[in-house]
Coordinates of C-alpha atoms (C1' of nucleotides) in Angstrom, one line a residue:
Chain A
X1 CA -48.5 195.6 129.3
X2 CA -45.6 194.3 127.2
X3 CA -45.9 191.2 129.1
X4 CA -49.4 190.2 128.5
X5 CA -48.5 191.0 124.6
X6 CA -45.8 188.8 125.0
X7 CA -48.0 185.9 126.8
X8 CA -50.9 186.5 124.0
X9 CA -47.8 185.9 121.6
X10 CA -46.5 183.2 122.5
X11 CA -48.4 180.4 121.2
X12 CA -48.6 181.5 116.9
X13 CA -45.5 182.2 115.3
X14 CA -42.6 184.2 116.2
X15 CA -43.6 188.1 115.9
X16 CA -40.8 188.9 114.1
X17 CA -41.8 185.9 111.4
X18 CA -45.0 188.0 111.2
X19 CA -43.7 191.0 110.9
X20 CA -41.1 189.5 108.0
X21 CA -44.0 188.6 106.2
X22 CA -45.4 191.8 106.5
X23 CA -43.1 193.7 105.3
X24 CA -42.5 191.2 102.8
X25 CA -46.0 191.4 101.3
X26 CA -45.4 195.1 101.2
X27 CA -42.3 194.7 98.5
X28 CA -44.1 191.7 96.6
X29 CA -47.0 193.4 96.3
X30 CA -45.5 196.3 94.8
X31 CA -46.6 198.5 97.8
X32 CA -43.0 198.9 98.4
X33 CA -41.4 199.8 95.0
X34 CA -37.5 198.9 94.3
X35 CA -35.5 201.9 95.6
X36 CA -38.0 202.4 98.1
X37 CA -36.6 203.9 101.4
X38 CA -38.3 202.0 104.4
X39 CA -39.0 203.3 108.0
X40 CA -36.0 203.4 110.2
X41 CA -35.9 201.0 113.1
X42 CA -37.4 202.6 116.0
X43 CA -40.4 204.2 113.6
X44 CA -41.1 200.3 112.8
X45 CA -40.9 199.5 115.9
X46 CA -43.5 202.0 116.9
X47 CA -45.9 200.9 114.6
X48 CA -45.3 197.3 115.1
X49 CA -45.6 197.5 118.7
X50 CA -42.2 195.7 119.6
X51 CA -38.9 196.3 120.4
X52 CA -36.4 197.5 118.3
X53 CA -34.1 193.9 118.2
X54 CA -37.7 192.1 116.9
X55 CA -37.6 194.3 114.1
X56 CA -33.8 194.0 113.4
X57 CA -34.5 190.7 113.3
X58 CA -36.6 190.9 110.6
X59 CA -35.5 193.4 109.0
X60 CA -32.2 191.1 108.8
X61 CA -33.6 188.5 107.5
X62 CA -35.1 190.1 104.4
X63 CA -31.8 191.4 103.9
X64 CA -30.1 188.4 104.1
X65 CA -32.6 187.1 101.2
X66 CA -32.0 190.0 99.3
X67 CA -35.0 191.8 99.2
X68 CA -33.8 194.8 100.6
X69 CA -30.4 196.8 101.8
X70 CA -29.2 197.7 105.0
X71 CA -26.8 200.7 105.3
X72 CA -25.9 203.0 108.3
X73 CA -27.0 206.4 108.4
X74 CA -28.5 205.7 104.8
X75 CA -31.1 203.3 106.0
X76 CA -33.3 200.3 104.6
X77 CA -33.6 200.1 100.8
X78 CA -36.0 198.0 98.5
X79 CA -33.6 196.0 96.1
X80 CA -34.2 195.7 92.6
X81 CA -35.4 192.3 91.7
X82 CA -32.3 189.5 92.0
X83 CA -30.6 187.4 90.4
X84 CA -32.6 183.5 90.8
X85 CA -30.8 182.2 93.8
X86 CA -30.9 178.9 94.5
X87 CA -30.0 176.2 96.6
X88 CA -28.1 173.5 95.8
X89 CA -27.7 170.1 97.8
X90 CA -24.7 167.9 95.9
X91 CA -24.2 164.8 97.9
X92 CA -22.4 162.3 98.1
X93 CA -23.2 159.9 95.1
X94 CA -22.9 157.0 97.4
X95 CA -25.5 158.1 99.9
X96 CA -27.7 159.6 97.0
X97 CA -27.4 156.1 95.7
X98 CA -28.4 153.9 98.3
X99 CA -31.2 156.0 99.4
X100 CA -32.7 155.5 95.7
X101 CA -32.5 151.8 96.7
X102 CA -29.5 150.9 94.3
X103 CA -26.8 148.8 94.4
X104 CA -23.4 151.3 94.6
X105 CA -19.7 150.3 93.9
X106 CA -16.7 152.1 93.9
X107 CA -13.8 151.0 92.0
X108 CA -10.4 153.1 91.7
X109 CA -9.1 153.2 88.2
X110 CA -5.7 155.0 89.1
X111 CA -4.0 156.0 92.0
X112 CA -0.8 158.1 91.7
X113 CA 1.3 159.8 94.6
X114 CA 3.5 163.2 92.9
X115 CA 4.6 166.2 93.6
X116 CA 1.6 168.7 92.4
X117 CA 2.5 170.2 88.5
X118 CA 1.2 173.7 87.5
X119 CA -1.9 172.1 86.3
X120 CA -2.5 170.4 89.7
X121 CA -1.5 173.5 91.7
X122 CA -4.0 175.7 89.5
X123 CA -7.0 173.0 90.1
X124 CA -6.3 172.5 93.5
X125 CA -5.1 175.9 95.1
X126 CA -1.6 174.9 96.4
X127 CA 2.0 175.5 95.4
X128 CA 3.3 173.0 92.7
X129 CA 5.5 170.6 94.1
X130 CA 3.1 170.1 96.9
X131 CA 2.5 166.2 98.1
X132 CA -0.6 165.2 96.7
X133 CA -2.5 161.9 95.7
X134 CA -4.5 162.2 92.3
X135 CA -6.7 159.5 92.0
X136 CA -9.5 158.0 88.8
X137 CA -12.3 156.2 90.0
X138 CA -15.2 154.8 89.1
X139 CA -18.7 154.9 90.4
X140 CA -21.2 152.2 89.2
X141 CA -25.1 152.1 90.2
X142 CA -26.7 148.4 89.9
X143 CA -23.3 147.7 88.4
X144 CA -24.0 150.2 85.2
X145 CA -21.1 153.1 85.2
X146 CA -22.5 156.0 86.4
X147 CA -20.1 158.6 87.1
X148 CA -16.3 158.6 86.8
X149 CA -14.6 160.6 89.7
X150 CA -10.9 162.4 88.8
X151 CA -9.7 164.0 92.9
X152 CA -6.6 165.1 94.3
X153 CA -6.0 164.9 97.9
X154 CA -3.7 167.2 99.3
X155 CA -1.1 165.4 101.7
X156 CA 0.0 167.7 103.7
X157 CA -3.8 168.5 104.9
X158 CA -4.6 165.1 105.1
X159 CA -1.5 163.0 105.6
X160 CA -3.3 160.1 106.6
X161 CA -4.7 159.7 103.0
X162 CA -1.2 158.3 102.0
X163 CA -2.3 154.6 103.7
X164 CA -5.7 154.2 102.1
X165 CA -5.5 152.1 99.0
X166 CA -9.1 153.5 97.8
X167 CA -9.4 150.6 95.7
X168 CA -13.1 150.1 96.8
X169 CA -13.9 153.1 99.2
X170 CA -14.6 156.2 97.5
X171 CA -12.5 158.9 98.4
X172 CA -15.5 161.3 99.0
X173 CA -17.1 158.8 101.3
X174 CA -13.4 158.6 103.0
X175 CA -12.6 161.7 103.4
X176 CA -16.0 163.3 105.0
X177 CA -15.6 160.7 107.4
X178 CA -12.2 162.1 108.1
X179 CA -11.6 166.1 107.6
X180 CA -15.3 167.9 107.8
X181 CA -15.2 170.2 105.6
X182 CA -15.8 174.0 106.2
X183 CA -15.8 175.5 103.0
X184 CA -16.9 174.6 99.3
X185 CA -16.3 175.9 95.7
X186 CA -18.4 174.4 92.6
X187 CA -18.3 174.8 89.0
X188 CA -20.9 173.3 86.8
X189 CA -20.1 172.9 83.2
X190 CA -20.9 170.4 80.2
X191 CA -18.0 168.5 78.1
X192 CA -17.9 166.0 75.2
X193 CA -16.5 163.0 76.6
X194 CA -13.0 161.9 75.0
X195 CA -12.1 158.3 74.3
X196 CA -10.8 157.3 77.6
X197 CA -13.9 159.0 79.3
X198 CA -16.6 157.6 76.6
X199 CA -14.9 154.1 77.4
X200 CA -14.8 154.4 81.2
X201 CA -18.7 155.2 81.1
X202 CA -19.8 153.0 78.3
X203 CA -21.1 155.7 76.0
X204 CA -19.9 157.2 72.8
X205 CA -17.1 159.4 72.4
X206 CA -18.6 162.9 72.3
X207 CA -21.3 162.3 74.0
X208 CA -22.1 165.3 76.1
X209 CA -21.5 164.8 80.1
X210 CA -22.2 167.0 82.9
X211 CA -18.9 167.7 85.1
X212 CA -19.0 169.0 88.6
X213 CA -15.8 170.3 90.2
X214 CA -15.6 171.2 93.4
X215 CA -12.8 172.4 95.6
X216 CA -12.7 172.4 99.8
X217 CA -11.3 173.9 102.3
X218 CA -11.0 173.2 106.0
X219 CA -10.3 176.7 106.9
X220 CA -7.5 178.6 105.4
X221 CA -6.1 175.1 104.1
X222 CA -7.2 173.4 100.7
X223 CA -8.7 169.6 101.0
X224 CA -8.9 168.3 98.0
X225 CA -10.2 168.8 94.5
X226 CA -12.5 166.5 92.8
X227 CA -14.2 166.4 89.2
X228 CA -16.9 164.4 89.1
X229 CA -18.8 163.3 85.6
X230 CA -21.4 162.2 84.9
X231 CA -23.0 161.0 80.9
X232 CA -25.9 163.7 80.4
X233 CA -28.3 161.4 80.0
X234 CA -27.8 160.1 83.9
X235 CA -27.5 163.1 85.8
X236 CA -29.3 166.5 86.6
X237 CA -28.8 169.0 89.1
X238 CA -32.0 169.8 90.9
X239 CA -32.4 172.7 93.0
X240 CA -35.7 174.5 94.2
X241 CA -35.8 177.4 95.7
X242 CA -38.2 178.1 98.6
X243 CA -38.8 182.1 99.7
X244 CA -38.1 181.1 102.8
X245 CA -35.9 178.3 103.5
X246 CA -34.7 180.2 106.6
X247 CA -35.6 178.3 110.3
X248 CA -37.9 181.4 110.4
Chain B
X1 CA -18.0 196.9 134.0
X2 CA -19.5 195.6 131.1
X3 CA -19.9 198.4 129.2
X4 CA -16.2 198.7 129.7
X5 CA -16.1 195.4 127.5
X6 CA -18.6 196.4 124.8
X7 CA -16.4 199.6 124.6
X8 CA -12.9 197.9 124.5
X9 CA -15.0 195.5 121.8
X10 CA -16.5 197.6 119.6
X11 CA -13.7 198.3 116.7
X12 CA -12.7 194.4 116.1
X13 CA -15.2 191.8 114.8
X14 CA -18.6 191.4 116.6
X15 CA -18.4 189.2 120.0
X16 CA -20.9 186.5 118.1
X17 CA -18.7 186.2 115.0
X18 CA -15.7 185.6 117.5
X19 CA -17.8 182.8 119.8
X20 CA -19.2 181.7 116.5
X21 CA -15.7 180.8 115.2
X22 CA -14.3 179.6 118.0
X23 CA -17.0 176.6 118.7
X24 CA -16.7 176.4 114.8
X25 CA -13.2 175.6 115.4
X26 CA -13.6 173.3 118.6
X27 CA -16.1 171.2 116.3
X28 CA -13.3 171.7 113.3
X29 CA -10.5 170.3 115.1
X30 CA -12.4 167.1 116.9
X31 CA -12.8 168.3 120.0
X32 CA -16.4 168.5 119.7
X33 CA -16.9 165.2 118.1
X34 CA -20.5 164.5 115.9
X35 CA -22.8 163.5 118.5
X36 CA -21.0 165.9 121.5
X37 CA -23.5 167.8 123.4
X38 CA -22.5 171.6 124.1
X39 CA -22.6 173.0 127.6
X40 CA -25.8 174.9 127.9
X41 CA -26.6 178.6 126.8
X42 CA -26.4 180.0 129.9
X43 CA -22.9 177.7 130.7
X44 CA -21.5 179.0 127.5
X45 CA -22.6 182.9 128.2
X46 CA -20.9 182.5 132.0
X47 CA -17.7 181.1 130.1
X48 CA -17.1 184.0 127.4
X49 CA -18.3 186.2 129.6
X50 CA -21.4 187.4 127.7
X51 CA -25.0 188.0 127.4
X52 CA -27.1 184.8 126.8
X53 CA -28.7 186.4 123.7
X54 CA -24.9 186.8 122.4
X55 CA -24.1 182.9 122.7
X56 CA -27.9 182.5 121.1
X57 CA -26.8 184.3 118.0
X58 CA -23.4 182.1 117.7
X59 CA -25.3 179.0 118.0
X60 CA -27.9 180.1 116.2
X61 CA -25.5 180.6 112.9
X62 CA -23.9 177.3 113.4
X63 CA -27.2 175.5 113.4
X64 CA -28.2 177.1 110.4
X65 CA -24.7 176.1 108.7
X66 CA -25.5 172.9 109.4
X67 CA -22.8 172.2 112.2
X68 CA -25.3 171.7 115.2
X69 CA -28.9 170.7 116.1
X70 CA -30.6 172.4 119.2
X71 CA -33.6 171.2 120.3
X72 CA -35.5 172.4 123.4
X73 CA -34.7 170.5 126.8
X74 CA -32.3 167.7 124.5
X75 CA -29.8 170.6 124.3
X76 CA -27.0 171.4 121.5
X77 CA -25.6 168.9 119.7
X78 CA -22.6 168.7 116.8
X79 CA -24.2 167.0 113.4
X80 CA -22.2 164.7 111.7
X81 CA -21.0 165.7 108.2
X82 CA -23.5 166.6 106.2
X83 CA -24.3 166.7 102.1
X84 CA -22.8 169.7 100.6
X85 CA -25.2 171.9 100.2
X86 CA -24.9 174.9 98.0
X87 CA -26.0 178.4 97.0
X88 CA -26.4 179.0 92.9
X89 CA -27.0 182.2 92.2
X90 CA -28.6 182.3 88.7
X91 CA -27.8 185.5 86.6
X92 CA -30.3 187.4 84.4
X93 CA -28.0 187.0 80.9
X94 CA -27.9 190.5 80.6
X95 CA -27.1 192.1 83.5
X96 CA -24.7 189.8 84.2
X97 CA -22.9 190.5 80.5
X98 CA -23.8 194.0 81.0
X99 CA -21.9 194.1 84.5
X100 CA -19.0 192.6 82.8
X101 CA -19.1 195.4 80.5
X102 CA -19.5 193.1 77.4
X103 CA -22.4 194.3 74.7
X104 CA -25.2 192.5 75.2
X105 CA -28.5 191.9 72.5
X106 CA -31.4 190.0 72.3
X107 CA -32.9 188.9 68.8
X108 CA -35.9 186.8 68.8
X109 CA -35.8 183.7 66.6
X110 CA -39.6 182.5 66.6
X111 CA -42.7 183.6 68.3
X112 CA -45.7 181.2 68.5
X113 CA -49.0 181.7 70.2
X114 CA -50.6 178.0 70.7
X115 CA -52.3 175.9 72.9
X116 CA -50.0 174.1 75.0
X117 CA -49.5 170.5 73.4
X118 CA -48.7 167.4 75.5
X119 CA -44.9 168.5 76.2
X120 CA -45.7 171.7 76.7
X121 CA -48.2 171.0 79.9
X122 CA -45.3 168.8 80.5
X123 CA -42.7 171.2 80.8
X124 CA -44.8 174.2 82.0
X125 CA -46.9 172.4 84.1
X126 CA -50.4 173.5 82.6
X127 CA -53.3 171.2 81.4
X128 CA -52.7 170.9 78.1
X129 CA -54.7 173.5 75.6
X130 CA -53.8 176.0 77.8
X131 CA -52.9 179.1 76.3
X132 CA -49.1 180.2 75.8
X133 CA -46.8 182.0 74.3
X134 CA -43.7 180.0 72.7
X135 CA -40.4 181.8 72.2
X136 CA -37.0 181.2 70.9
X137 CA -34.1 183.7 70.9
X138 CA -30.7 184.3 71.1
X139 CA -28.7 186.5 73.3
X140 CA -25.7 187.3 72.1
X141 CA -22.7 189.0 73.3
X142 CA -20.2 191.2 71.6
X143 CA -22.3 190.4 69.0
X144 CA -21.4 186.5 69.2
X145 CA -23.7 184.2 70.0
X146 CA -23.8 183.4 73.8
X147 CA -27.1 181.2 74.7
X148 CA -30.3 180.0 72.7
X149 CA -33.7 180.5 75.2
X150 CA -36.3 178.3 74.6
X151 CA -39.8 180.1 75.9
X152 CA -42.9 179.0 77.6
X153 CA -45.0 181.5 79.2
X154 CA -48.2 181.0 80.4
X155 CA -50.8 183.4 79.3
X156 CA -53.2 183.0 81.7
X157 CA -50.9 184.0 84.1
X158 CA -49.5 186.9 82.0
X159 CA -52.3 188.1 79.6
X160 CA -50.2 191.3 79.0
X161 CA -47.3 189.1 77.2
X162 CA -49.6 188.5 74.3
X163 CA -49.2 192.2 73.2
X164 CA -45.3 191.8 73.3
X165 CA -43.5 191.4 70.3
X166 CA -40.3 190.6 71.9
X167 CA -38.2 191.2 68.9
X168 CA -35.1 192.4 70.9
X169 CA -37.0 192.6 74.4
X170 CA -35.7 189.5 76.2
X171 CA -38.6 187.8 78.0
X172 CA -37.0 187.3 81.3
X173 CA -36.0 190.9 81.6
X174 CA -39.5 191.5 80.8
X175 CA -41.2 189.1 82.8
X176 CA -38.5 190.0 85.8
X177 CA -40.1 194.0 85.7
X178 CA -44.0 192.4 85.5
X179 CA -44.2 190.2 87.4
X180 CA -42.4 189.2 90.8
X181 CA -41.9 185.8 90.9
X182 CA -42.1 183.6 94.6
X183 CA -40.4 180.6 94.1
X184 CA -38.5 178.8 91.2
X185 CA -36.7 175.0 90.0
X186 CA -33.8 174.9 88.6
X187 CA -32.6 171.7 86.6
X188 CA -28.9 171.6 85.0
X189 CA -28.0 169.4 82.6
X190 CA -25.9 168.5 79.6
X191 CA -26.7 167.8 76.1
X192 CA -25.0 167.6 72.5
X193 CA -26.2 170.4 70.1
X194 CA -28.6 169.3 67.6
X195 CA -27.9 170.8 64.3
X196 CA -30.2 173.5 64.5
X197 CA -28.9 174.3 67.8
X198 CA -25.4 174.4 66.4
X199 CA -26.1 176.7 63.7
X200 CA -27.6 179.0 65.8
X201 CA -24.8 178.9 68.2
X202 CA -22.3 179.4 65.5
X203 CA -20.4 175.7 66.8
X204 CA -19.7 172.1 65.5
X205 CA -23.4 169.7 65.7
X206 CA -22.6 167.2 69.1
X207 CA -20.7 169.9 70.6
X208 CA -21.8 169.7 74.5
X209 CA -23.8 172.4 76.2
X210 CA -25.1 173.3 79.4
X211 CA -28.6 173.3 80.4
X212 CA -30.4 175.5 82.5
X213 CA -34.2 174.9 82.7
X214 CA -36.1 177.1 85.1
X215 CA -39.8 176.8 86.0
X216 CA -41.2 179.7 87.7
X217 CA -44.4 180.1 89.9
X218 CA -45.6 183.3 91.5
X219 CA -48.4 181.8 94.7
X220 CA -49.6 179.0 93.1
X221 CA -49.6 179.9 89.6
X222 CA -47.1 179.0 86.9
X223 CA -45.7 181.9 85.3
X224 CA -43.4 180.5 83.1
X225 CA -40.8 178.0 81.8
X226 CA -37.3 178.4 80.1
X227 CA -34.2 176.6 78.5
X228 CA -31.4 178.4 78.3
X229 CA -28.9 176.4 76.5
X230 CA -25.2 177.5 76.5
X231 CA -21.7 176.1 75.0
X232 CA -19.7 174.5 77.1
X233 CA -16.9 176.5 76.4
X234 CA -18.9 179.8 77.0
X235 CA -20.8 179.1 80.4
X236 CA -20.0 177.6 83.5
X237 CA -22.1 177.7 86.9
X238 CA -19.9 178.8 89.9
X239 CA -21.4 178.3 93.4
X240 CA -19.5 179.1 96.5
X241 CA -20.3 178.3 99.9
X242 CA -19.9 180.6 102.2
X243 CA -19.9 179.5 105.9
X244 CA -22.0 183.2 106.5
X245 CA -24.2 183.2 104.6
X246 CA -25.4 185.4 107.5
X247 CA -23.8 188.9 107.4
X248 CA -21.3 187.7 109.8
Chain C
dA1 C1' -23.2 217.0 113.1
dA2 C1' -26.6 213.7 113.3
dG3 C1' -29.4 209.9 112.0
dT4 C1' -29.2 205.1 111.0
dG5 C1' -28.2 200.3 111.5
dG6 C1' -25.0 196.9 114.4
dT7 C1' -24.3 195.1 118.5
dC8 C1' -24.8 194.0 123.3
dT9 C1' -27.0 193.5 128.0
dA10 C1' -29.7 191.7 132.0
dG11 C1' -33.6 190.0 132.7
dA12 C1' -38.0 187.7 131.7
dC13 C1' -41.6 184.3 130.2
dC14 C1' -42.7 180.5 127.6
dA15 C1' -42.9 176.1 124.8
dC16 C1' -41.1 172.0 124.3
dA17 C1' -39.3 167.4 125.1
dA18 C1' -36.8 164.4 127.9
dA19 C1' -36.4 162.3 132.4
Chain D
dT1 C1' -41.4 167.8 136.5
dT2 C1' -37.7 170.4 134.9
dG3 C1' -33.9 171.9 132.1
dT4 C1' -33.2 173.7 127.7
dG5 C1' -33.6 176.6 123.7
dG6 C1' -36.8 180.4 121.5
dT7 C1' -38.3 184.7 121.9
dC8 C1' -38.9 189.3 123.5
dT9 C1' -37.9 193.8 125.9
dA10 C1' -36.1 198.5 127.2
dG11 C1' -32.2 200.6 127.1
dA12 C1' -27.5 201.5 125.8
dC13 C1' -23.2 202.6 123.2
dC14 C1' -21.0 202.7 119.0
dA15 C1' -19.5 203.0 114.0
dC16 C1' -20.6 204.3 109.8
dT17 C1' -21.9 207.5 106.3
dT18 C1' -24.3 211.0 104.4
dG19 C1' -25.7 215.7 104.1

DNA sequence: AAGTGGTCTAGACCACAAA
DNA sequence: TTGTGGTCTAGACCACTTG
């Protein structure tokens, strides 16, 4: 009998996508109120009709979006309404570039090999003294400054930076190609932009500019550290957020 | 004899998470190359000595990390390097000041019931001569200023808002406890305080802030539309990350 | 002590897409 | 046509945590 459920099943969409939504409506709808304490597994399962793993698997991925808690013993838990999550994509400004149908440059401003100081060691996560390569770029669209890029590379995770020049190949560009990266931190914050900065982008001193910082990791071991900044009337973050963004 | 292994298993990590990381770190290292396509399921289940439905679950996390692409009779394949993509979580102001166990108030500024004008629909995404509710406040912490909110809600969507005075109410925690909202966009920029903006924010005119502008639907509908507006030296966005964003 | 979620298995059927 | 991933099952053992 489970078989010929199972065959009936099989063409729509997964049953425990249905049974996610289900659920789902249940909490939106107010049905299920925050703090609300939901069937254990096997009762679900019984009034689903399906095996306990379909349900787990539902059940899991409502928990991973946040919509409810999973704890032994004390069982499945309506959260309260969350925080906005949202998804991010930063990429590469190169790529993001070109796919807009620009014209993209790179062009280094500085390139420095030292021994990492405390302010180094605090941005990029590794003992001071550490080999590292702090470079300045530039990033132009259709020739126009768009973003200037400040990185440090640590050596002794990527020793073969030492050769590259990076006079015209972006270090972002560059280093995906080389170490993939496992792990990501960002901070978004807003800055005036000082004289150097104001004159690198064209634009007054002041001016407000949008500064991403991110840090990477390829497991336990830092990459590299890069702030990237943009003049506020260039750039924006956009994120959506879709309910279910999961390959549900 | 296998039960022998689940037993001997059962206090370290799950045997998923272990397979999980160690393809992670085959495709890490360069062993797996972009483009390299994995043995089978059933190959890797005979290999670690597992269930197929274990390797499934392994695979399944890489892919949605972005590592690998399955596809039905083509097999498992390792991606190349993707964009870096993100999760923001975006804080309700006051439970995230409350959490840090910081005083938190609201104080509304101006409240405005009018038909939505050209930059309204605009920013809202309403025909214009809609009917809204336009707010500005300020939440402050510790009794210093923290963040002006700039206020679009749609009353057709919320009818109940018009009887809200929201003199120290703020309208997100409100809205947040009406109604649930389904989906959201997020757009982050930076901008120099105007001098209103400045006063209000107790800082120097021109001094850069961050931008957060949210548009919120619930189904179809738009609920609402903010701009929270922050110092630069008061706010930054972090976003980490996390290879599980699974419960791994 | 006991109920709950977390994990795992061995097997099964199917849809899909590449050969 | 056929190999591959996608899903599902019925049952099992365990760890955790609360009462």
């Amino acid at each position: 009998m489970k078989s010929i459920a199972a065959t009936l099943r099989q063409a729509a969409v997964p049953r425990y996508r249905e049974i996610h939504d289900a659920l789902q409506e249940r909490i939106i709808a107010g049905a299920w109120p925050p703090g609300y304490k939901l069937p254990s597994e096997p009762e679900l399962a019984r009034s689903f009709g399906c095996a306990r793993m379909t349900i787990s698997k539902a059940l899991g991925a409502l928990a991973e979006r946040g919509l409810i808690t999973r704890r032994r013993r004390a069982g499945t838990v309506v959260n309260s309404p969350r925080p906005q999550e949202t998804v991010l994509e930063i990429h590469d400004i190169e790529s993001e570039v070109l796919a807009g149908g620009h014209a993209y440059r790179y062009e280094r401003i500085k390139r420095e090999l030292r021994r990492a100081t405390a302010a180094d060691a605090a941005a990029l996560g590794v003992p001071p003294g550490t080999a590292l390569l702090a470079l300045r770029g530039l990033h132009r669209v259709d020739g126009r400054p768009h973003a200037v890029e400040e990185r440090l590379v640590n050596l002794q995770a990527v020793p073969e930076a030492r050769n590259q020049r990076f006079e015209t190949i972006s270090p972002g560009r560059w280093l995906l190609s080389q170490v993939p990266w496992t792990e990501a931190e960002h901070q978004i914050s807003a800055l005036n932009a000082d004289r150097e900065l104001a004159q690198q982008l064209g634009i007054e001193p002041h001016k407000a500019c949008l500064c991403i910082e991110r840090r990477t990791w390829q497991g336990p071991e830092r990459i590299t550290h890069v702030r990237l900044i943009y003049p506020c009337d260039q750039h924006r973050l956009v994120a959506r957020f879709q309910p279910s963004r999961l390959k549900m």
